[in-house]
CSV table of C-alpha atoms in Angstrom, one decimal:
chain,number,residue,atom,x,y,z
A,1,UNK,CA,93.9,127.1,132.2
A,2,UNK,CA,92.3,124.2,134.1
A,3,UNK,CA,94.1,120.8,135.1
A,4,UNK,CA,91.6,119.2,132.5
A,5,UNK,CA,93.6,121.5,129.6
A,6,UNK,CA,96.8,120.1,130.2
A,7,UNK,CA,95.2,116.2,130.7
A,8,UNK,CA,94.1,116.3,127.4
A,9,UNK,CA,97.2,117.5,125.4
A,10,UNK,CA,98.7,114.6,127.2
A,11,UNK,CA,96.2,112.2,126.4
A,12,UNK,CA,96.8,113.5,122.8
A,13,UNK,CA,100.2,112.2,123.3
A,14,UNK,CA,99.5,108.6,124.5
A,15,UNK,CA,97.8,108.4,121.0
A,16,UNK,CA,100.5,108.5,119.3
A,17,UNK,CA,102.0,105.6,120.7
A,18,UNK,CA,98.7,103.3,120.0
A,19,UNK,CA,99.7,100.1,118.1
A,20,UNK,CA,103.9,100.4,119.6
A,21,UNK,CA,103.5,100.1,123.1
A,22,UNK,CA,101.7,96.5,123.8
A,23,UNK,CA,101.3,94.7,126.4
A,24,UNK,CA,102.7,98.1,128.0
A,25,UNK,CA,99.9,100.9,128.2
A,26,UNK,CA,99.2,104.2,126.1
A,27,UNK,CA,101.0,106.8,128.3
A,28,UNK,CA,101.8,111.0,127.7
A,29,UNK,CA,102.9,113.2,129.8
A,30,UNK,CA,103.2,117.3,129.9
A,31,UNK,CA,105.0,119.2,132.4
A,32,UNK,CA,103.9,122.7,133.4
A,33,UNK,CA,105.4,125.9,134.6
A,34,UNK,CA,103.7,129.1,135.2
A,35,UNK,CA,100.6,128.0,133.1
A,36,UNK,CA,103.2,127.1,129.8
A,37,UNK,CA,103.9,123.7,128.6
A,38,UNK,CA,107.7,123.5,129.1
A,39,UNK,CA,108.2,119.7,128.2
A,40,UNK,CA,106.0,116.6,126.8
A,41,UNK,CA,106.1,113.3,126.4
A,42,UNK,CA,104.9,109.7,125.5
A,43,UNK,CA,105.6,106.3,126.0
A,44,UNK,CA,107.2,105.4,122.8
A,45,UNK,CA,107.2,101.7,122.2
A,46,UNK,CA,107.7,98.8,124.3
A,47,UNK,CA,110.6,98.7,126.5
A,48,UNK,CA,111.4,102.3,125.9
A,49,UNK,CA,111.5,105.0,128.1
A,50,UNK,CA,108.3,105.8,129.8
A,51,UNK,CA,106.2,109.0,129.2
A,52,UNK,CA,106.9,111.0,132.1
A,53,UNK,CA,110.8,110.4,131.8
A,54,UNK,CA,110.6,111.7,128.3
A,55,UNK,CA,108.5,114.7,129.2
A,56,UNK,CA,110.9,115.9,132.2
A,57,UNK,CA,113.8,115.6,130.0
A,58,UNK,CA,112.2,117.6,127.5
A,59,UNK,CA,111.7,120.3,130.2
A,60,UNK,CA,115.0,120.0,131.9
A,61,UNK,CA,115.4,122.2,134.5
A,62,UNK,CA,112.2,123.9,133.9
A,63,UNK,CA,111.0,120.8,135.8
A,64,UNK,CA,111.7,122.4,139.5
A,65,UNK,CA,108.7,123.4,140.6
A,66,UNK,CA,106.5,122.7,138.0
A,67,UNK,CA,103.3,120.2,137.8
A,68,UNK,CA,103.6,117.4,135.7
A,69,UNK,CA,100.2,116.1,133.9
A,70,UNK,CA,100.4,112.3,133.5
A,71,UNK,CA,97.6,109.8,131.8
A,72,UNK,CA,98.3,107.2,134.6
A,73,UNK,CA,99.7,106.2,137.8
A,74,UNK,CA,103.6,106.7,137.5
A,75,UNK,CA,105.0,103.3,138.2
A,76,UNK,CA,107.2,103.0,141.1
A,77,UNK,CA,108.8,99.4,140.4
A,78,UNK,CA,111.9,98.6,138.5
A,79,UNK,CA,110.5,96.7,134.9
A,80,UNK,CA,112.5,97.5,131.8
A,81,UNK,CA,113.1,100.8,132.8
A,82,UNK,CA,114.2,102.1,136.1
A,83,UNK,CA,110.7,103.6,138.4
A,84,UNK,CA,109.5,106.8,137.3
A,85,UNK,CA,108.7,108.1,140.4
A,86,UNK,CA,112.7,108.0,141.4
A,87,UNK,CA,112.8,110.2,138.0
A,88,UNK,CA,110.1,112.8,139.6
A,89,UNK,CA,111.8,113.6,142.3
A,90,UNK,CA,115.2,113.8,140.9
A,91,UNK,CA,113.5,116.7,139.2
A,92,UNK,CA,112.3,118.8,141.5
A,93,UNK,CA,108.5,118.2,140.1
A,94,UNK,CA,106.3,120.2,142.8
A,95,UNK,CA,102.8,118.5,142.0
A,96,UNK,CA,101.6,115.5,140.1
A,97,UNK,CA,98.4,115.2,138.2
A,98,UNK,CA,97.4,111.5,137.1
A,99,UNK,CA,94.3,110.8,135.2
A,100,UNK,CA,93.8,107.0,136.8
A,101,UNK,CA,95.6,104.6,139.2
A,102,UNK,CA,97.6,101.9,137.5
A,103,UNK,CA,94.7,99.0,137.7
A,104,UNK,CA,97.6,96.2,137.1
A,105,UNK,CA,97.5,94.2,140.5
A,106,UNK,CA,100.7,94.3,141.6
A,107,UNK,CA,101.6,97.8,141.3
A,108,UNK,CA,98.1,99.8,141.7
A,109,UNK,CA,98.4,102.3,144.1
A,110,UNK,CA,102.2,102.0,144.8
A,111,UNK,CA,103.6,104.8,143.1
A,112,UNK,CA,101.0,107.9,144.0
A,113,UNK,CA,101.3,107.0,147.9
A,114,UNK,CA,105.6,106.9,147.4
A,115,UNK,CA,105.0,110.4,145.9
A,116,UNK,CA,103.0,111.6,148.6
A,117,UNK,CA,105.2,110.0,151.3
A,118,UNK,CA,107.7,112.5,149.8
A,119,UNK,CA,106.4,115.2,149.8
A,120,UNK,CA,105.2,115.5,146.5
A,121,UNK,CA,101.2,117.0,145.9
A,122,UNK,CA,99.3,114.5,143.9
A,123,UNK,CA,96.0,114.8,142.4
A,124,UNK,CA,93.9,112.2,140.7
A,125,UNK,CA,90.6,111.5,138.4
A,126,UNK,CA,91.7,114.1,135.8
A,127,UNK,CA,89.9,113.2,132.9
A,128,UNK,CA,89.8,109.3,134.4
A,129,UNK,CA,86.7,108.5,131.8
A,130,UNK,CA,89.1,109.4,128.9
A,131,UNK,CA,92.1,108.0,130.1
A,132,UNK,CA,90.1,104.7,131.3
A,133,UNK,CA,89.0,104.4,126.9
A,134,UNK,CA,92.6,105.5,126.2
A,135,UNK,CA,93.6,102.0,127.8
A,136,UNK,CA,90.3,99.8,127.6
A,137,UNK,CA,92.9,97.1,126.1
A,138,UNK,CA,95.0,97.0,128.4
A,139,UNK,CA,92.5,97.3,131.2
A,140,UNK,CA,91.2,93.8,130.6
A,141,UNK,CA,94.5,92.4,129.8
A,142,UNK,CA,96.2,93.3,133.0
A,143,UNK,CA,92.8,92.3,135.2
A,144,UNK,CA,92.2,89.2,133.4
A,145,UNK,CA,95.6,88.2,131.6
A,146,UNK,CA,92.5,87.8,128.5
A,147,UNK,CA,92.8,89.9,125.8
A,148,UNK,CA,90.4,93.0,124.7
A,149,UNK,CA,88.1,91.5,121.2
A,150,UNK,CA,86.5,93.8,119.0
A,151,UNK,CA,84.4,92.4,116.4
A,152,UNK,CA,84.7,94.3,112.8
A,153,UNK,CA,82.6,94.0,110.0
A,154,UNK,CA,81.1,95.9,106.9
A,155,UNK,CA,77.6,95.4,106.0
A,156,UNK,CA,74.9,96.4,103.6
A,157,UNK,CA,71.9,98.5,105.3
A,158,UNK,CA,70.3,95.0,105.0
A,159,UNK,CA,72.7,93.2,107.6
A,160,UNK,CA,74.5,90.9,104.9
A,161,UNK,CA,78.4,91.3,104.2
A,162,UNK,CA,79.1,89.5,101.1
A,163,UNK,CA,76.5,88.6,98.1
A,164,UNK,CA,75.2,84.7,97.6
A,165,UNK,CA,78.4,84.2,95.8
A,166,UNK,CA,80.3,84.9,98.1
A,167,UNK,CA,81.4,88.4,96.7
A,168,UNK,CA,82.3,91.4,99.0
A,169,UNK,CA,84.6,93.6,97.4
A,170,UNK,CA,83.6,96.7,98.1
A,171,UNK,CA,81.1,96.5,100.5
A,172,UNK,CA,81.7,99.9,101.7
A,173,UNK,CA,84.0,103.0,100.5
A,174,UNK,CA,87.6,103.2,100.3
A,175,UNK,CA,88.0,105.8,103.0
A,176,UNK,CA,86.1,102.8,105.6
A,177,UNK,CA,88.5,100.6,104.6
A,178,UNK,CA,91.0,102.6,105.3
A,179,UNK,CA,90.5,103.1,108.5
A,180,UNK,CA,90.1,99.6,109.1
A,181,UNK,CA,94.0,99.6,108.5
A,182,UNK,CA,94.6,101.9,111.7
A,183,UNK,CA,92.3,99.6,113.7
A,184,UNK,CA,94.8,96.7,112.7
A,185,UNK,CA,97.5,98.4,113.3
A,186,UNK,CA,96.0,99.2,117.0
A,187,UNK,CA,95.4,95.0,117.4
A,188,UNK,CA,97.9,92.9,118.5
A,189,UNK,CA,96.0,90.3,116.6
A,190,UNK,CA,93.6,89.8,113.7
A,191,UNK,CA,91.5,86.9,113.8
A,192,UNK,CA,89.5,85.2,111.1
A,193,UNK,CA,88.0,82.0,109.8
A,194,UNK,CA,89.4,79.6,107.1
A,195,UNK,CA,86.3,80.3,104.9
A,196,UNK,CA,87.6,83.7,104.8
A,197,UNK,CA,90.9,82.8,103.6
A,198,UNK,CA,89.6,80.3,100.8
A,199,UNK,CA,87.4,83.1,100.0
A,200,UNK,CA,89.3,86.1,99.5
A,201,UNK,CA,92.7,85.4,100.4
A,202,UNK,CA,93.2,88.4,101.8
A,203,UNK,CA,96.9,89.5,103.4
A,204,UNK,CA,95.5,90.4,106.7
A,205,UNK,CA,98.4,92.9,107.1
A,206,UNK,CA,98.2,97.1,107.8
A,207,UNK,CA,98.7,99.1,104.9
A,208,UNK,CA,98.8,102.7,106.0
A,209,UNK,CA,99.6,105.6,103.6
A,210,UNK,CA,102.2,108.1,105.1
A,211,UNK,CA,102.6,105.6,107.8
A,212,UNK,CA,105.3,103.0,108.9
A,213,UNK,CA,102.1,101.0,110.7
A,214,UNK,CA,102.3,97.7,112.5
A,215,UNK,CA,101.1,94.0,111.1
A,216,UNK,CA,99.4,92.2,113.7
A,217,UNK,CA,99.6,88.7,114.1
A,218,UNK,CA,97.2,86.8,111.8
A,219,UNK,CA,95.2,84.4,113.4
A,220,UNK,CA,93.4,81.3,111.4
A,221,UNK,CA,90.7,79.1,112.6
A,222,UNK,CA,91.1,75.8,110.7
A,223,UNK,CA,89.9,73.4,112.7
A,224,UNK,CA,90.3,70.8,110.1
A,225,UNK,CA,93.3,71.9,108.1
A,226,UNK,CA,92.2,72.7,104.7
A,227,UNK,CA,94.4,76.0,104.3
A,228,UNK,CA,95.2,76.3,100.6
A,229,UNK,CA,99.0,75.9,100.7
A,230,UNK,CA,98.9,79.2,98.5
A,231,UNK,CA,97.2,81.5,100.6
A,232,UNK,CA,98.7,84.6,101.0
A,233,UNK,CA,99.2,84.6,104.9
A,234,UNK,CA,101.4,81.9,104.5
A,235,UNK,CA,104.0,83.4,101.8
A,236,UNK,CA,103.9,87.3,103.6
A,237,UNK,CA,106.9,89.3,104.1
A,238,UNK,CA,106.0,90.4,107.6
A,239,UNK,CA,107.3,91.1,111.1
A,240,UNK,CA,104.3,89.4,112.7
A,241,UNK,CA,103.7,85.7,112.3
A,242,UNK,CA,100.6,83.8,111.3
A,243,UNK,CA,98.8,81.3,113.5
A,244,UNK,CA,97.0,78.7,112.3
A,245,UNK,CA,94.6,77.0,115.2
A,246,UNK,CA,93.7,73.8,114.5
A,247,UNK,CA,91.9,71.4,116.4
A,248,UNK,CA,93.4,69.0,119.0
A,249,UNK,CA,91.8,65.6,118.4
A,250,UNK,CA,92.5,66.2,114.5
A,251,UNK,CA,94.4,62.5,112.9
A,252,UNK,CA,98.2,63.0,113.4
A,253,UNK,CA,98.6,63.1,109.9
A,254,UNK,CA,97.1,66.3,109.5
A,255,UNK,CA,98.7,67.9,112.2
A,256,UNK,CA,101.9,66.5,110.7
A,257,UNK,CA,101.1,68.4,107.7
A,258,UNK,CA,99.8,71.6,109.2
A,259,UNK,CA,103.4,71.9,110.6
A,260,UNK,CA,104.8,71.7,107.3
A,261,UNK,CA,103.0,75.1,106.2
A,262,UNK,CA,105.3,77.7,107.5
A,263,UNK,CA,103.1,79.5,109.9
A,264,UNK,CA,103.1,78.5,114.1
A,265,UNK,CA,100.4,75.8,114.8
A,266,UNK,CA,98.4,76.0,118.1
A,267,UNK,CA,95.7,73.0,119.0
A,268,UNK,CA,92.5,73.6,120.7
A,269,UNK,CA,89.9,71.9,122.0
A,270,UNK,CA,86.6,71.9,119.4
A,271,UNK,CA,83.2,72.9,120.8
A,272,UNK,CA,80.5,71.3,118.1
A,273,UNK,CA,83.3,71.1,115.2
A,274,UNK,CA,84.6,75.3,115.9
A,275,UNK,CA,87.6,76.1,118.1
A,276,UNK,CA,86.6,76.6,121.6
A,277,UNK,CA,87.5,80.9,121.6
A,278,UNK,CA,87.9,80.5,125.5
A,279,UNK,CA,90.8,78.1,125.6
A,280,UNK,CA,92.3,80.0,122.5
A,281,UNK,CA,91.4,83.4,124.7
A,282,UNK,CA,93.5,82.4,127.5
A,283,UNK,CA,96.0,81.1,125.3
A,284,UNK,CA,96.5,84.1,123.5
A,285,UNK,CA,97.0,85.8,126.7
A,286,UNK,CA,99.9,83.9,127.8
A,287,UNK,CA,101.2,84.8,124.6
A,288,UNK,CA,101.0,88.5,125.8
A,289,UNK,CA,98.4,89.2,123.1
A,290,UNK,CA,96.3,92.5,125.0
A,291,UNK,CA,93.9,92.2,121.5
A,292,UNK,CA,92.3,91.0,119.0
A,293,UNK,CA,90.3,92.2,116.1
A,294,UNK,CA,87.9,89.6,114.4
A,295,UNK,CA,87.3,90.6,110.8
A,296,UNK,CA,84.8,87.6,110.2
A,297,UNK,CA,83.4,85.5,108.5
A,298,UNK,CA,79.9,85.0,109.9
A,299,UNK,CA,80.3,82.3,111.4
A,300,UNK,CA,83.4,82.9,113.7
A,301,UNK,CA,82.0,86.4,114.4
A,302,UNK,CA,78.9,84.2,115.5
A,303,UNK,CA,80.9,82.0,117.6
A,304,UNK,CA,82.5,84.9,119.7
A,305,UNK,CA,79.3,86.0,120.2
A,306,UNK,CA,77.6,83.1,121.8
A,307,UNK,CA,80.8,82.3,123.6
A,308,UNK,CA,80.5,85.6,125.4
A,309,UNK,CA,84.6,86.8,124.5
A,310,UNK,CA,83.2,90.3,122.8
A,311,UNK,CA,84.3,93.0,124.4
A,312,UNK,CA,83.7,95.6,121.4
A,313,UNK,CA,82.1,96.2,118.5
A,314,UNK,CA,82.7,98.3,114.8
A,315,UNK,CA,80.5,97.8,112.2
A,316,UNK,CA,80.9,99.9,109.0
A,317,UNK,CA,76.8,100.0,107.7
A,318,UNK,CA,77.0,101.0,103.3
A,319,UNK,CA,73.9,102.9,102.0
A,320,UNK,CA,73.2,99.7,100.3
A,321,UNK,CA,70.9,97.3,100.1
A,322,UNK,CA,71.4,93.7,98.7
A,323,UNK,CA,67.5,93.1,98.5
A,324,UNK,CA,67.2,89.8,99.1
A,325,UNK,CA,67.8,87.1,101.8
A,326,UNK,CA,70.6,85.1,99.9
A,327,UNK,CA,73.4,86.8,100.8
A,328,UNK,CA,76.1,86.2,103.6
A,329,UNK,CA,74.8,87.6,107.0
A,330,UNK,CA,76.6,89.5,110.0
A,331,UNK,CA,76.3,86.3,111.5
A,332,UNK,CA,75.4,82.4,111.1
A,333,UNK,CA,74.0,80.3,113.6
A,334,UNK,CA,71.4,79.8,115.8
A,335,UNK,CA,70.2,83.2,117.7
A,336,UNK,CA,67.6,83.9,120.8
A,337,UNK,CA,64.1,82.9,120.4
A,338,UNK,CA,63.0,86.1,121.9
A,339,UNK,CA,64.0,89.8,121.8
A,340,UNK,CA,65.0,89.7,125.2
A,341,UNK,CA,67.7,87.4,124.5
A,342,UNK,CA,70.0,89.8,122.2
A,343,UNK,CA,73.4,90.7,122.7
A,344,UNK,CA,72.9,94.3,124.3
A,345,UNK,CA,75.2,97.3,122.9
A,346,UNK,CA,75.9,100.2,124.7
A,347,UNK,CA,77.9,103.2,124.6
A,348,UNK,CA,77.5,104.2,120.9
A,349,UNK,CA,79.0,106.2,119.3
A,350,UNK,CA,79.0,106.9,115.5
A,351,UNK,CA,81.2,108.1,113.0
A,352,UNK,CA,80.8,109.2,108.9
A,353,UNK,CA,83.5,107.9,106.1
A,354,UNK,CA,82.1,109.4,103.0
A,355,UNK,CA,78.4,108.5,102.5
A,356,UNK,CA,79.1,104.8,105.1
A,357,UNK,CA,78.1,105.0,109.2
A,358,UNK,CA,80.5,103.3,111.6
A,359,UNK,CA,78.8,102.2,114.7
A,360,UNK,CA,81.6,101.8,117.9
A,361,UNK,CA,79.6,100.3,120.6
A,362,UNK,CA,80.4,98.1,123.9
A,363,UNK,CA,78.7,94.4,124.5
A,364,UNK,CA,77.0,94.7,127.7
């Protein structure tokens, strides 16, 4: 068996940490001896013990001599956890395989070349396209202290998400929606506008079956303050908190009063009346946020379009059609006048729940 093999059983184990480990990246780990797996590991949750520490002590002293497979540069710096690459050579670990350097500033680099100036074989680039999409989040987090978006939405065949009245429950099946659950519990935060939330009220939390998943932090844009006082996100029983974002120049009064709802307030600058997505981008990052999944309406999910903070995008297509031009569309606003100027997607990929398409694609 190839070093590729062993690569991706561990990037099977990062997985499992997806939506626990944040701001911290997906990490697994195997170590091998004599062709065997003889211990594995993953990073866990956030300030826990890394991947490769879990995967030696699962081998124990089968570590001597054997190569340990690793999704990314071990780190070599003391952070919540002592340095990994202390931990390597304490066990006896002959060769090291990592997938990608660690891209964070600071570190990138540090621990392959201490391994090496020990003695130890290292090899690198094993499976790095994986490994690299394993981690996309927390890619652009650490380069750009900006969080990775990924725009969600479910349409009809005819690009419209809700009917003229405003309905859109179901617009596609129950096994999309689902899934839509494990992408929230991958997000450190779920934005969406305050028309959605006078709309449907919806809970914005995870609800996974089998599955102790993760709320992310629910994000409002209400510019103006007009949250019902009822709304759900503002009476949840939750781990996460919800943000309301509100707009800076707004009368005192009604900032007064939006601090009087329960939830934390944040002000932003307004770009033609809507928040402006780039201060609240930046903000989000100092708030260690690595993502953020906008679940609409149209016109926020037009707004982080044209404001050029897309990273991602999932759209669920039903085999439906609403048949006229009344409805609610993917977006609102003002688009190119020409062909040439659309938003380009690339990568795609596609993916069947029940008769529904999801398209995963990359803004170029």
């Amino acid at each position: 068996m190839d070093d590729q093999h062993f690569m991706k059983i561990a990037l099977e184990l990062a997985e499992k940490g997806r939506g626990f480990t944040s701001p911290n990246p997906l990490v697994g780990a195997v170590v091998v001896q004599n062709g065997s797996v003889v211990g594995k590991g993953y990073h866990k949750a956030f300030g826990g013990a890394h991947a490769e520490v879990n995967a030696i002590d699962d081998a124990g002293h089968f570590s001597r001599g054997a190569t340990l497979y690793v999704t990314l540069e071990p780190c070599n710096h003391l952070g919540k956890t002592p340095p990994c690459t202390r931990k390597i050579l304490e066990s006896g670990i002959g060769r090291v395989v990592a997938a990608m350097k660690d891209p964070n500033p600071g570190v990138e680099g540090g621990g392959i070349e201490y391994l090496k100036a020990h003695g130890i074989s290292v090899s690198l680039g094993i499976c790095e396209h994986e490994a690299k999409k394993l981690n996309e989040a927390y890619l652009k987090y650490i380069l750009t202290r900006r969080p990775f978006v990924t725009v969600k939405c479910a349409s009809t065949l005819d690009g419209q998400i809700a009917t003229r009245t405003g309905d859109s429950r179901w617009v596609t099946s129950e096994e999309s929606r689902k899934f839509v659950h494990v992408l929230r519990h991958a997000a450190d935060a779920l934005m969406v506008g305050i028309n959605t939330v006078k709309r449907d009220n919806p809970s914005l939390t995870t609800r996974l079956e089998n599955f102790n998943g993760r709320d992310p932090v629910r994000i409002i844009l209400d510019s103006h303050v007009s949250i019902p006082h009822d709304a759900k996100v503002l009476r949840l029983t939750s781990d996460s908190d919800t943000i309301i974002v509100i707009g800076d120049s707004i009368e005192s009064e009604r900032k007064a009063a939006a601090r009087k709802l329960g939830a934390k307030i944040i002000e932003a600058p307004l770009n033609d009346g809507l928040i402006d997505l780039h201060f609240l981008m930046d903000y989000l990052g100092g708030m260690h946020v690595s993502s953020v999944l906008i679940e609409g309406g149209s016109r926020v999910i037009s707004s982080a379009f044209s404001s050029g903070i897309v990273d991602k995008v999932v759209i669920f297509f039903a085999p439906k059609l609403l048949g006229g031009n009344d409805g609610v569309p993917i977006c609102t606003g003002k688009g190119p006048d020409v062909m040439s100027g659309c938003i380009h997607v690339k990568d795609i990929s596609t993916r069947r729940f029940n008769d529904d398409i999801m398209i995963e694609g990359y803004i170029q």
